[in-house]
mmCIF file of C-alpha atoms in Angstrom:
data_model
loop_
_atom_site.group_PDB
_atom_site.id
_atom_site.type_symbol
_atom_site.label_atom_id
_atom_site.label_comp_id
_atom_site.label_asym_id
_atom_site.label_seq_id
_atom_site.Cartn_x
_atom_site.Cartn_y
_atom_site.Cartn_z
ATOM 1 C CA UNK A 1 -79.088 65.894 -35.714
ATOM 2 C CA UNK A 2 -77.408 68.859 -37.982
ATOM 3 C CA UNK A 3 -74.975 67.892 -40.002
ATOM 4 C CA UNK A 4 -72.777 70.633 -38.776
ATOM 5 C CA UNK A 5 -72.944 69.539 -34.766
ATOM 6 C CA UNK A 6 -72.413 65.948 -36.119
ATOM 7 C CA UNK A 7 -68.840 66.763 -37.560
ATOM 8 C CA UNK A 8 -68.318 68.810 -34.382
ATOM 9 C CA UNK A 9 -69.011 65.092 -32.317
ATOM 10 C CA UNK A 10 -66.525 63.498 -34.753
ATOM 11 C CA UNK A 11 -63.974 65.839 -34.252
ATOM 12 C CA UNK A 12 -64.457 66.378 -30.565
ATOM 13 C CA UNK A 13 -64.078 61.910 -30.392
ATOM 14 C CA UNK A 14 -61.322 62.310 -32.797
ATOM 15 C CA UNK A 15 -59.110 64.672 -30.624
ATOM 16 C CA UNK A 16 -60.086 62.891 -28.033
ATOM 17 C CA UNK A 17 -58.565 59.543 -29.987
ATOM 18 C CA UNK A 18 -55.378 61.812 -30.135
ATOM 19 C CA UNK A 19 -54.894 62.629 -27.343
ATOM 20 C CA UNK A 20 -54.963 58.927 -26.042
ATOM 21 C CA UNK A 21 -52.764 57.588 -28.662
ATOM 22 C CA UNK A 22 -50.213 60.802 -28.125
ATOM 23 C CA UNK A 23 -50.089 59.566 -24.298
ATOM 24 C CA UNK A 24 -49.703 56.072 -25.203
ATOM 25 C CA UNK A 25 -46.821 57.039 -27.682
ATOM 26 C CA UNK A 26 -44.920 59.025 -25.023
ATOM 27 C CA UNK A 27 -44.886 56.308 -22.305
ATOM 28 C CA UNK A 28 -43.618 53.966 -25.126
ATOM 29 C CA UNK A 29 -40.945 56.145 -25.903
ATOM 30 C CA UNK A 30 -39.630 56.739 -22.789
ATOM 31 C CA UNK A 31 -40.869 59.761 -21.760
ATOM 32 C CA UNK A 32 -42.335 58.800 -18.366
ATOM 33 C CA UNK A 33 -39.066 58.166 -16.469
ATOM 34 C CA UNK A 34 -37.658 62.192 -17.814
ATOM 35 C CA UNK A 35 -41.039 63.288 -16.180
ATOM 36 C CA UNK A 36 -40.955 61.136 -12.715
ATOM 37 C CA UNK A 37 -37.370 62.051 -12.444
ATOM 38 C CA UNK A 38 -37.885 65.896 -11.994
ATOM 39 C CA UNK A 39 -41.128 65.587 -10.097
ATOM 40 C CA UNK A 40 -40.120 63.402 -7.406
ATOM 41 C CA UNK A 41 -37.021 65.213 -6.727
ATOM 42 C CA UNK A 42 -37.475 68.908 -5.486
ATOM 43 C CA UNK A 43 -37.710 71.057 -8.074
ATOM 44 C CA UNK A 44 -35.746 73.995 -7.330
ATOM 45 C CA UNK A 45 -36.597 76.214 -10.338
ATOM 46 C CA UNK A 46 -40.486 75.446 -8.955
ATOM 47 C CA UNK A 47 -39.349 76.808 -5.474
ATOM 48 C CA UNK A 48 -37.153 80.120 -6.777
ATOM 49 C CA UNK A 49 -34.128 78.672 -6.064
ATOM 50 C CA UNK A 50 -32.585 77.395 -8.930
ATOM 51 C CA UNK B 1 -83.139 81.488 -6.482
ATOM 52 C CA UNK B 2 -80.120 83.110 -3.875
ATOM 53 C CA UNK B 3 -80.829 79.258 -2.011
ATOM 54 C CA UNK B 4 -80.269 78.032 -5.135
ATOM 55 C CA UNK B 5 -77.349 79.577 -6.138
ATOM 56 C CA UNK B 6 -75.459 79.594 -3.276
ATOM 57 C CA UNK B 7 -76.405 75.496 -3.238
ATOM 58 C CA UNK B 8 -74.542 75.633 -6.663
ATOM 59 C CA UNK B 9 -71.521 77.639 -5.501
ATOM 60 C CA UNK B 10 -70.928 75.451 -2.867
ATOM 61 C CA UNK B 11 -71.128 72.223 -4.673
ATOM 62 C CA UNK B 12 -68.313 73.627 -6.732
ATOM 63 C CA UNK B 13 -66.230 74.792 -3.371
ATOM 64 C CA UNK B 14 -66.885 70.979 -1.960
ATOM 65 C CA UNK B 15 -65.472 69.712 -5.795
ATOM 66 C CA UNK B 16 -62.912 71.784 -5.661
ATOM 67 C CA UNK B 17 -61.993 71.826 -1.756
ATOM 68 C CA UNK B 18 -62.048 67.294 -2.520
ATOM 69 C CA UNK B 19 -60.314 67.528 -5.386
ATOM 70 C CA UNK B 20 -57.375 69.936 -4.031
ATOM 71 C CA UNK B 21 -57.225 67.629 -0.975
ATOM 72 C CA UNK B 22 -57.091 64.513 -2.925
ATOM 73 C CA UNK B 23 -54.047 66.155 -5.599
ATOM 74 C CA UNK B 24 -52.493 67.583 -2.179
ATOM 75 C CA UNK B 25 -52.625 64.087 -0.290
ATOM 76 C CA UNK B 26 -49.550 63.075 1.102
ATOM 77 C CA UNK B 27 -50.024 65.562 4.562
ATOM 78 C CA UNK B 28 -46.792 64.047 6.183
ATOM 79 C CA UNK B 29 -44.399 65.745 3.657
ATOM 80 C CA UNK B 30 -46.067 69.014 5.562
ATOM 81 C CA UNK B 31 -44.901 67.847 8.671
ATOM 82 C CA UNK B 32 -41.708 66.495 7.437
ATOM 83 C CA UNK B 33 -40.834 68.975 4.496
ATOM 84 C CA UNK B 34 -40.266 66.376 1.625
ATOM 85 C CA UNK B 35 -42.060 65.780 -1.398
ATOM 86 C CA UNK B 36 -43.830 62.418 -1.911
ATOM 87 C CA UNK B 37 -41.179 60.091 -4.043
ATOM 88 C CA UNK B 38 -44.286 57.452 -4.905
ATOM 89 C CA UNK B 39 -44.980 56.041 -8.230
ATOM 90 C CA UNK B 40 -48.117 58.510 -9.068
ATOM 91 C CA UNK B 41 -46.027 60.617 -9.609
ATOM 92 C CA UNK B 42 -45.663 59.392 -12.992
ATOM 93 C CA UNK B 43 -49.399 60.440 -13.586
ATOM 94 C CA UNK B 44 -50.450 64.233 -14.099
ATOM 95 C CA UNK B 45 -53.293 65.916 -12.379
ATOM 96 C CA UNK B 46 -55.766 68.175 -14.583
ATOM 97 C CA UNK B 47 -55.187 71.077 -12.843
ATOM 98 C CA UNK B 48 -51.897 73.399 -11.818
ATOM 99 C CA UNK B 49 -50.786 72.118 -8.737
ATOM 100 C CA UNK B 50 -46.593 71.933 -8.295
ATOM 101 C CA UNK B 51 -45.234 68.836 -7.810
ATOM 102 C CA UNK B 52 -42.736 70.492 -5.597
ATOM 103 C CA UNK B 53 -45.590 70.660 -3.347
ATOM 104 C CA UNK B 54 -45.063 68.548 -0.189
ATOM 105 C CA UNK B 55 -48.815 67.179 -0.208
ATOM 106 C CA UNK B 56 -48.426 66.344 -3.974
ATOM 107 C CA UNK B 57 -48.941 62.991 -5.061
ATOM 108 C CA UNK B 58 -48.966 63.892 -8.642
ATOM 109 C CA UNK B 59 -47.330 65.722 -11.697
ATOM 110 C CA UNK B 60 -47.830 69.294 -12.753
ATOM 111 C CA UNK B 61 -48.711 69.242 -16.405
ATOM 112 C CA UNK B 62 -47.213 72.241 -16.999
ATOM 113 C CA UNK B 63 -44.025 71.762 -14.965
ATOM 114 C CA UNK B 64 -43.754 67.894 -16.686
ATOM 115 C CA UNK B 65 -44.237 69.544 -20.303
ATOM 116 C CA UNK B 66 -41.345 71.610 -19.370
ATOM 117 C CA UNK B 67 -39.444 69.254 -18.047
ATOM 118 C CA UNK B 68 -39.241 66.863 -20.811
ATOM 119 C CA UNK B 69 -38.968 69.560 -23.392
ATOM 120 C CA UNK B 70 -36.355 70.937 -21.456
ATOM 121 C CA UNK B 71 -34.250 67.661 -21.124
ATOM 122 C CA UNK B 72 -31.555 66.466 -23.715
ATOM 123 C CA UNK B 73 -33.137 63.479 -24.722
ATOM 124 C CA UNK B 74 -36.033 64.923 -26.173
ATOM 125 C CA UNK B 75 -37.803 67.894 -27.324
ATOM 126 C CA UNK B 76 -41.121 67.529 -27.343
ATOM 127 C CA UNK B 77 -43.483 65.673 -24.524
ATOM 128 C CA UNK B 78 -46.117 63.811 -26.546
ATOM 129 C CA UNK B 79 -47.479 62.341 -23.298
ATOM 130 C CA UNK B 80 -48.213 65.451 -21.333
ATOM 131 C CA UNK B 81 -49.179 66.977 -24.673
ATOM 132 C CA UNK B 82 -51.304 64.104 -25.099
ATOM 133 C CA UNK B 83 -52.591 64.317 -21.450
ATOM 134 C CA UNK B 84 -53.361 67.897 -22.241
ATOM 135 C CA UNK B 85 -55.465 67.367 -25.406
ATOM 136 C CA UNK B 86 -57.169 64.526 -24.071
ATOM 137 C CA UNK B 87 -58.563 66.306 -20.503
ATOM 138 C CA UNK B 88 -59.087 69.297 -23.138
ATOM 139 C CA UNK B 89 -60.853 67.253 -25.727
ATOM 140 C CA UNK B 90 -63.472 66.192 -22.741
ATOM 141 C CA UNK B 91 -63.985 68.715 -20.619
ATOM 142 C CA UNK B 92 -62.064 72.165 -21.994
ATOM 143 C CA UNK B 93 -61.940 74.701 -18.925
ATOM 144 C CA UNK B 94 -63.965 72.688 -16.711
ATOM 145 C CA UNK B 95 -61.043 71.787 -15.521
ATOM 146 C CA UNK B 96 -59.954 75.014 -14.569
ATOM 147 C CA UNK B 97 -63.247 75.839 -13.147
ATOM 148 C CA UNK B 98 -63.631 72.737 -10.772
ATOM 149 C CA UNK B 99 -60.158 71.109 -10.717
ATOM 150 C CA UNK B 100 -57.862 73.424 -10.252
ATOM 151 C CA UNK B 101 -56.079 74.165 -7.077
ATOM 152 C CA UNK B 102 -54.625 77.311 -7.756
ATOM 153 C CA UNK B 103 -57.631 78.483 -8.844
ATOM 154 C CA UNK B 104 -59.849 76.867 -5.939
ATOM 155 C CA UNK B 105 -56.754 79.297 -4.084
ATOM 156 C CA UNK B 106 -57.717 82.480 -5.890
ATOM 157 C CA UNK B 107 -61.473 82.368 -5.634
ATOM 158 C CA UNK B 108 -61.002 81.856 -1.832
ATOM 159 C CA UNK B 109 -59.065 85.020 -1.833
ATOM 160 C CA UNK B 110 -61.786 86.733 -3.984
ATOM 161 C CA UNK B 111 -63.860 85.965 -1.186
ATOM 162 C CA UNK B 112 -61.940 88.363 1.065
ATOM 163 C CA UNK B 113 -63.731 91.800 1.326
ATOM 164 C CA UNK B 114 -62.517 94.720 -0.527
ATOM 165 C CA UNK B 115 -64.114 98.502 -1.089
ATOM 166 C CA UNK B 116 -63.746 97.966 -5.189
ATOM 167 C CA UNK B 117 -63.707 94.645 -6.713
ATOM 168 C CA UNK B 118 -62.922 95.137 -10.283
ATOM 169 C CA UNK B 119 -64.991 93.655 -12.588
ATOM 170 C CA UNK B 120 -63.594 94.531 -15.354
ATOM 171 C CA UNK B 121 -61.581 97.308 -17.090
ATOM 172 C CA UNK B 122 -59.975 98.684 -20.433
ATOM 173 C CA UNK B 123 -57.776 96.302 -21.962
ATOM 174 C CA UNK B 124 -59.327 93.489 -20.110
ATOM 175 C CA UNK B 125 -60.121 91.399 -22.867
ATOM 176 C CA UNK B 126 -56.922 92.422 -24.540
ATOM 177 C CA UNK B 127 -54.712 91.131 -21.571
ATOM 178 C CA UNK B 128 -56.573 87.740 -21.404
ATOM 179 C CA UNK B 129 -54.050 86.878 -24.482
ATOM 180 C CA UNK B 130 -51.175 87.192 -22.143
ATOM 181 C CA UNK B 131 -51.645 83.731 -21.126
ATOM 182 C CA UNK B 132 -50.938 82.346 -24.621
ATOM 183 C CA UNK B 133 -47.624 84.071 -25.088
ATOM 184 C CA UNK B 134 -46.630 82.820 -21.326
ATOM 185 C CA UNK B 135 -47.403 79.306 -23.007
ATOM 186 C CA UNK B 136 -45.606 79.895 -25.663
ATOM 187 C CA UNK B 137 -42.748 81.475 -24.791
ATOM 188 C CA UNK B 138 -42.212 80.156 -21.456
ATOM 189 C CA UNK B 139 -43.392 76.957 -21.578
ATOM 190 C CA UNK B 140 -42.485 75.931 -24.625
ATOM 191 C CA UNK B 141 -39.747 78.360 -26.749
ATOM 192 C CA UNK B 142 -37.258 78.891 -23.964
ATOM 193 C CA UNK B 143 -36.807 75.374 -22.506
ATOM 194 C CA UNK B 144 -36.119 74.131 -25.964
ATOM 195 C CA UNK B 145 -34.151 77.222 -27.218
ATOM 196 C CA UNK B 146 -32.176 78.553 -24.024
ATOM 197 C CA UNK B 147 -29.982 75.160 -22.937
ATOM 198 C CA UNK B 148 -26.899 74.410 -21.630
ATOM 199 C CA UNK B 149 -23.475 72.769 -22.960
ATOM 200 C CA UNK B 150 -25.423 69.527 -22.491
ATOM 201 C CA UNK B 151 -28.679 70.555 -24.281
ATOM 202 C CA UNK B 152 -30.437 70.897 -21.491
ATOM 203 C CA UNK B 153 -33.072 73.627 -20.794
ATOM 204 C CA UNK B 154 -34.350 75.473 -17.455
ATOM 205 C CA UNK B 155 -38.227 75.166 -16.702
ATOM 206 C CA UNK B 156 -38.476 79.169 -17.172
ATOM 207 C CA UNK B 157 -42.091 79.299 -16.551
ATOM 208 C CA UNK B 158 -42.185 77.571 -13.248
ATOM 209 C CA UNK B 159 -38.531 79.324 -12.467
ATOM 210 C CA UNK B 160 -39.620 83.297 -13.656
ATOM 211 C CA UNK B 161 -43.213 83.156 -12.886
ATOM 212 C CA UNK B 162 -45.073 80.520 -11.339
ATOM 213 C CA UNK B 163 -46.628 81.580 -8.409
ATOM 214 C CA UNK B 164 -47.935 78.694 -7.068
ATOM 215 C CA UNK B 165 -44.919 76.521 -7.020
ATOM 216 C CA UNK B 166 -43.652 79.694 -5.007
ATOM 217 C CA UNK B 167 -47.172 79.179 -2.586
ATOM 218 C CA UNK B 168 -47.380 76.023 -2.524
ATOM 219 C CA UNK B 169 -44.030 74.429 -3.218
ATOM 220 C CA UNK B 170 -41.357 77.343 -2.269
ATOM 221 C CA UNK B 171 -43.091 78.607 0.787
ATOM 222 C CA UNK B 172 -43.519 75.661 2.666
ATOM 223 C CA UNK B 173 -40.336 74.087 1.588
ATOM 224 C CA UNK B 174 -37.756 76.942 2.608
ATOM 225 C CA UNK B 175 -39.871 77.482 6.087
ATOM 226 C CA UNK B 176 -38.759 73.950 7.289
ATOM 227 C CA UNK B 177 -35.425 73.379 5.332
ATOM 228 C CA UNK B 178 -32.410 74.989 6.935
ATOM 229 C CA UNK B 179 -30.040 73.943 3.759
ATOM 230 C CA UNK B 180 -32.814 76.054 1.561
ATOM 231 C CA UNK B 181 -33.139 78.755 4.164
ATOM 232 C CA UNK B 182 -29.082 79.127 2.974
ATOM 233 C CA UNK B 183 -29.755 79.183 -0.761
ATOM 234 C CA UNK B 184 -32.029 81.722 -1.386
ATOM 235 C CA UNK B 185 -31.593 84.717 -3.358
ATOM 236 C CA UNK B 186 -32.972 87.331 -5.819
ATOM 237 C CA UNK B 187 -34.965 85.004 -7.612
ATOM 238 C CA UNK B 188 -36.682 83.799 -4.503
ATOM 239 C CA UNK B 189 -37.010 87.449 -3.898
ATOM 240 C CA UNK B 190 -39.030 87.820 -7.114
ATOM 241 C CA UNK B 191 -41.018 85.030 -6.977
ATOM 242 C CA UNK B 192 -42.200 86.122 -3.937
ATOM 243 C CA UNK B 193 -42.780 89.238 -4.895
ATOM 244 C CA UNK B 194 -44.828 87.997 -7.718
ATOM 245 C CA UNK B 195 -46.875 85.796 -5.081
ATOM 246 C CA UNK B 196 -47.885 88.841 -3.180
ATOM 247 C CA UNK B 197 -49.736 90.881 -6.565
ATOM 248 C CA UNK B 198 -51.272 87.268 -7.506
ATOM 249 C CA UNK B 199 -52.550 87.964 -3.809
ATOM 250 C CA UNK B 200 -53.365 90.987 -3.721
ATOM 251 C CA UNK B 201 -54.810 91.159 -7.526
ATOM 252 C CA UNK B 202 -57.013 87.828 -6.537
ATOM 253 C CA UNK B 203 -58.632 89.868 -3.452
ATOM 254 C CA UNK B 204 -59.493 92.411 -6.557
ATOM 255 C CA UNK B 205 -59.605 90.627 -9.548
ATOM 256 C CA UNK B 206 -61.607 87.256 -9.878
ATOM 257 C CA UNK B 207 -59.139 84.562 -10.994
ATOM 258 C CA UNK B 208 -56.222 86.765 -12.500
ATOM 259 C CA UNK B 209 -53.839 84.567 -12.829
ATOM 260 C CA UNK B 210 -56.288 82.176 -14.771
ATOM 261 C CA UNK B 211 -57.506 85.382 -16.876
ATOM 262 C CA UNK B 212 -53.995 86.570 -17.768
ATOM 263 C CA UNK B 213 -51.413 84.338 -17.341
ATOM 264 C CA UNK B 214 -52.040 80.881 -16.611
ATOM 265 C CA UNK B 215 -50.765 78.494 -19.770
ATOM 266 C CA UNK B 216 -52.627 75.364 -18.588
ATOM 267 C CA UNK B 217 -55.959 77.604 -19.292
ATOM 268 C CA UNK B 218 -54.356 78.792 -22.541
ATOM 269 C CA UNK B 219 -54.759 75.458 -23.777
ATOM 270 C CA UNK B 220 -57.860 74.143 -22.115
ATOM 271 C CA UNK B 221 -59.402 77.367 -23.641
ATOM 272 C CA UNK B 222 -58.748 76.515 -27.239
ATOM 273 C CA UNK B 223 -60.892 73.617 -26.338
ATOM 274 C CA UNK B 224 -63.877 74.851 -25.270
ATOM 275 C CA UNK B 225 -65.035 75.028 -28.469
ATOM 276 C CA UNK B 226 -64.969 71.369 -30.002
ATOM 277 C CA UNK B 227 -64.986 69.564 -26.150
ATOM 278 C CA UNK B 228 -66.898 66.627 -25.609
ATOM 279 C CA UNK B 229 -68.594 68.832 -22.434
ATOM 280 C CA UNK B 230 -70.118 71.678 -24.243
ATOM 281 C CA UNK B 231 -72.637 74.612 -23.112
ATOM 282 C CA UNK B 232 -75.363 75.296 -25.288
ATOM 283 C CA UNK B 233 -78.477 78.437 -25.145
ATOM 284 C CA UNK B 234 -81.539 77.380 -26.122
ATOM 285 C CA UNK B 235 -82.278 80.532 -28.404
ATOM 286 C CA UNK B 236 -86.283 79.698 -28.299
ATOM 287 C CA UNK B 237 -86.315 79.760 -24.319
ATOM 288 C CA UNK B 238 -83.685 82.452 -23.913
ATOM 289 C CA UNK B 239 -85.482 86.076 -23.343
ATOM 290 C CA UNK B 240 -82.198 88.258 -23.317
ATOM 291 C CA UNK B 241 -82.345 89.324 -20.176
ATOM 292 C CA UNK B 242 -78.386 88.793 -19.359
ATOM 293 C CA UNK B 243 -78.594 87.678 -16.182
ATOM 294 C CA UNK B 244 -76.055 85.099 -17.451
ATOM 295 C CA UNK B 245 -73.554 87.491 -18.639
ATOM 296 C CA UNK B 246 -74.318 89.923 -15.125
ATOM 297 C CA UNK B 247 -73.164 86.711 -13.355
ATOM 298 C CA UNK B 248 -70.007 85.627 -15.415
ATOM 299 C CA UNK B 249 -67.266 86.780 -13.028
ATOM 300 C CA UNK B 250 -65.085 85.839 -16.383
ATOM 301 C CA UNK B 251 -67.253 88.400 -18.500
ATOM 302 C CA UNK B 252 -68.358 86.081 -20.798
ATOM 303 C CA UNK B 253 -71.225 86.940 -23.000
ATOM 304 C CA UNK B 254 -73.304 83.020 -22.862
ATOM 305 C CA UNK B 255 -75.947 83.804 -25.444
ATOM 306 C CA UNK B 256 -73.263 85.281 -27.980
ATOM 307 C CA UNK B 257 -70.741 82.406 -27.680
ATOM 308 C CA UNK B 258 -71.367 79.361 -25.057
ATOM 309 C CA UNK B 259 -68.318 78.421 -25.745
ATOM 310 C CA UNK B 260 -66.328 81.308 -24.946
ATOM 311 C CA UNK B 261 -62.625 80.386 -24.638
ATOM 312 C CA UNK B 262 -62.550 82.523 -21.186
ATOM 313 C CA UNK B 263 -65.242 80.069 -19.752
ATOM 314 C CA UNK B 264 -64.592 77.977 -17.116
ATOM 315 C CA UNK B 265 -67.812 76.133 -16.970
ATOM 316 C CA UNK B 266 -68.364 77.207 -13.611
ATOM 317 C CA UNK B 267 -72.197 76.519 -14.241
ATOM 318 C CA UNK B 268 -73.312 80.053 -12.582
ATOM 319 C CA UNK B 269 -75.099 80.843 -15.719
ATOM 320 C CA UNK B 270 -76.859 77.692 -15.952
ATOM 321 C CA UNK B 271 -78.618 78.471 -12.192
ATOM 322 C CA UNK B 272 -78.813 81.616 -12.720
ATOM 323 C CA UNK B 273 -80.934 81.523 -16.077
ATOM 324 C CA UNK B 274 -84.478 82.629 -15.368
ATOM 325 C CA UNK B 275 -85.745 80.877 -18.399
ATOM 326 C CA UNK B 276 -83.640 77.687 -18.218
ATOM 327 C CA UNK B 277 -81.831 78.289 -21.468
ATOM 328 C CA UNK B 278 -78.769 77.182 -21.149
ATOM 329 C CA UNK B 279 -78.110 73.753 -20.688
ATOM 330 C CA UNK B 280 -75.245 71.214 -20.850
ATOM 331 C CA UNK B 281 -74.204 69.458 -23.825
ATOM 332 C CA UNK B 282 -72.283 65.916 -24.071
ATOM 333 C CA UNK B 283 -71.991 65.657 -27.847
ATOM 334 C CA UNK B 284 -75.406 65.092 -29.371
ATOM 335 C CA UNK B 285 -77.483 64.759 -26.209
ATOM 336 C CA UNK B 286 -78.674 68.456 -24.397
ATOM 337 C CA UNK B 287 -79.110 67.879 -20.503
ATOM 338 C CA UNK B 288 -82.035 67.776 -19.068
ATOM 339 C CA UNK B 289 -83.721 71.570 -17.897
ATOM 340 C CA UNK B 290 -84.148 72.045 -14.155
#
C-alpha cells in the first residue's frame, strides 16, 4: 500500500477514535440530560413559535 | 444499463424511505399531536430530522448541538460534536445521501415535473459555501454569543431557518393543537414562508437546501475526504467519457476529485460508469467491480 493512503487510514481510524472518546466524554459530563431535556419537550423555536 | 440504474435509484429510495420510517417511528404522536417523551431520545439520528417531530424517536444533531451550546451550563456539546465526527469519520455525506429525511423529502419533490429543472447556474458553486456560514453562525456563534440574563441562548438556526422542523415539526403540531393555533405569529409566518421556496426550489433545484444551506452537510462534507467510506477512480480503467459527472445531480466532477465535499455518495456514478472505474473504498481495500 502507498505510504500516503496508509497515513490517510490512520487518520481516518484516528478521527474516528475521537469522535468516540468526545461522545464518551460528553455523556460523562453531563451533557446527555441538557440534550434529552429540550428534545422530549416541544421545541418551540423548532416549530416557529418561540 | 436504464434497468440498472433505476434498480440502483430505488435501492436508495427503499434505504431512505426505511430509514425515514424507522427515525419517524412513533405514528401515534400523529394521531395524538405529542412528541415521543422515550429514552432514545437521548440518542441522535445521522440525519436532520426535528425532534419536534411527532413520529421522532430520536435527537436532531443539529438541534441537540444547539441546545447544549445554547444552555447555561455549558458551552460546547462534545457528545453531539463527537457524534458528528464519528458518523463523519465513517461514512462523510453518505449520510446525507441515504440517511437523511429531509433530504429523502427534497428528492421526492425533485421528482415532481417541471418545464426547467436547473441544473446548475452562475454562482452555483459559490453559494454551496452558504451552508458553512449557516453552521457557523447559526449553529454555533449565536447560541453561545446572543443569551439571556441567565446565560442562556436561543437555538437560532432551528428558530430563523430550519425548514424542516417547520415541515415536519411546526406543521403538524399547530394543525392539531388549539393552544398553538393561539400562539402563532410573524415568525411562524416566516418559517413558513421559508418552507414554501425550500418547496418550490426542491421541484427546481436538486437538494437545495443540502447544496446551500444545510449545516449537518457542512460538516459531513469536510469529511469526505479522510472518511473511512471513500470513492476512488481507477485512472487505468477510466476513459473520460463523463458520464459520471453528466449524472452527478450535485455537479461533482468524480475523476477530478472522488471525494468532492458536495458528494453525497449517492452511488449514481458508480452504475453509471461504462468502464467500471469507480469503485468503493473502505480504507485500504477497493470494492469489488461489477
Amino acid at each position: 500500500m502507498h505510504i500516503q493512503e496508509r497515513h490517510i487510514n490512520l487518520i481516518s481510524l484516528l478521527i474516528v477514535l475521537i469522535g468516540v472518546s468526545s461522545m464518551v466524554f460528553g455523556v460523562f459530563r453531563g451533557e446527555t440530560p441538557v440534550m434529552f431535556e429540550k428534545a422530549i419537550n416541544i421545541c418551540l423555536e423548532c416549530i416557529g413559535i418561540g | 444499463m436504464a434497468k440498472k440504474i433505476n434498480n440502483n435509484k430505488n435501492f436508495r429510495y427503499s434505504i431512505q424511505a426505511f430509514w425515514a420510517l424507522v427515525t419517524n417511528s412513533f405514528l401515534i404522536g400523529f394521531v395524538q399531536g405529542k412528541i415521543y417523551q422515550g429514552k432514545i431520545k437521548n440518542v441522535c439520528v445521522p440525519g436532520l430530522n426535528c425532534y419536534s417531530c411527532p413520529g421522532a424517536i430520536a435527537s436532531c444533531p443539529i438541534g441537540s448541538l444547539q441546545a447544549v451550546i445554547g444552555s447555561y451550563e455549558f458551552k460546547w456539546s462534545f457528545y453531539v460534536a463527537g457524534f458528528l465526527i464519528f458518523i463523519g469519520a465513517i461514512m462523510g455525506r453518505f449520510a446525507c445521501g441515504w440517511l437523511c429525511p429531509f433530504g429523502f423529502i427534497q428528492e421526492l419533490l425533485y421528482k415532481i415535473p417541471f418545464v426547467n429543472k436547473i441544473k446548475t447556474f452562475k454562482g452555483d458553486r459559490a453559494m454551496r459555501k452558504l451552508k458553512y456560514m449557516f453552521l457557523v453562525v447559526f449553529v454555533i456563534l449565536m447560541p453561545i454569543f446572543i443569551v439571556d440574563i441567565i446565560g442562556q441562548g436561543a437555538p437560532y438556526f432551528c428558530k430563523l431557518i430550519c425548514p424542516a422542523g417547520t415541515l415536519e415539526g411546526g406543521l403538524p403540531l399547530v394543525l392539531m393543537n388549539k393552544s398553538l393555533q393561539e400562539t402563532v405569529g410573524w415568525l411562524y409566518a416566516w418559517k413558513n414562508l421559508l418552507l414554501i421556496i425550500t418547496i418550490i426550489g426542491s421541484v427546481i433545484i436538486y437538494r437545495p437546501f443540502c447544496k446551500y444551506v444545510c449545516p449537518l452537510g457542512a460538516i459531513y462534507s469536510l469529511f469526505n475526504p479522510i472518511s473511512v467510506f471513500k470513492y476512488h477512480v481507477d485512472k487505468e480503467k477510466c476513459n473520460n467519457c463523463h458520464a459520471c459527472s453528466n449524472s452527478c445531480k450535485m455537479n461533482v466532477d468524480l475523476v477530478k476529485n472522488p471525494n468532492d465535499l458536495e458528494c453525497i455518495r449517492c452511488g449514481s456514478c458508480k452504475t453509471i460508469c461504462p468502464t467500471h472505474a469507480i469503485e468503493y473504498k473502505c480504507l485500504q481495500k477497493t470494492s469489488k467491480k461489477d
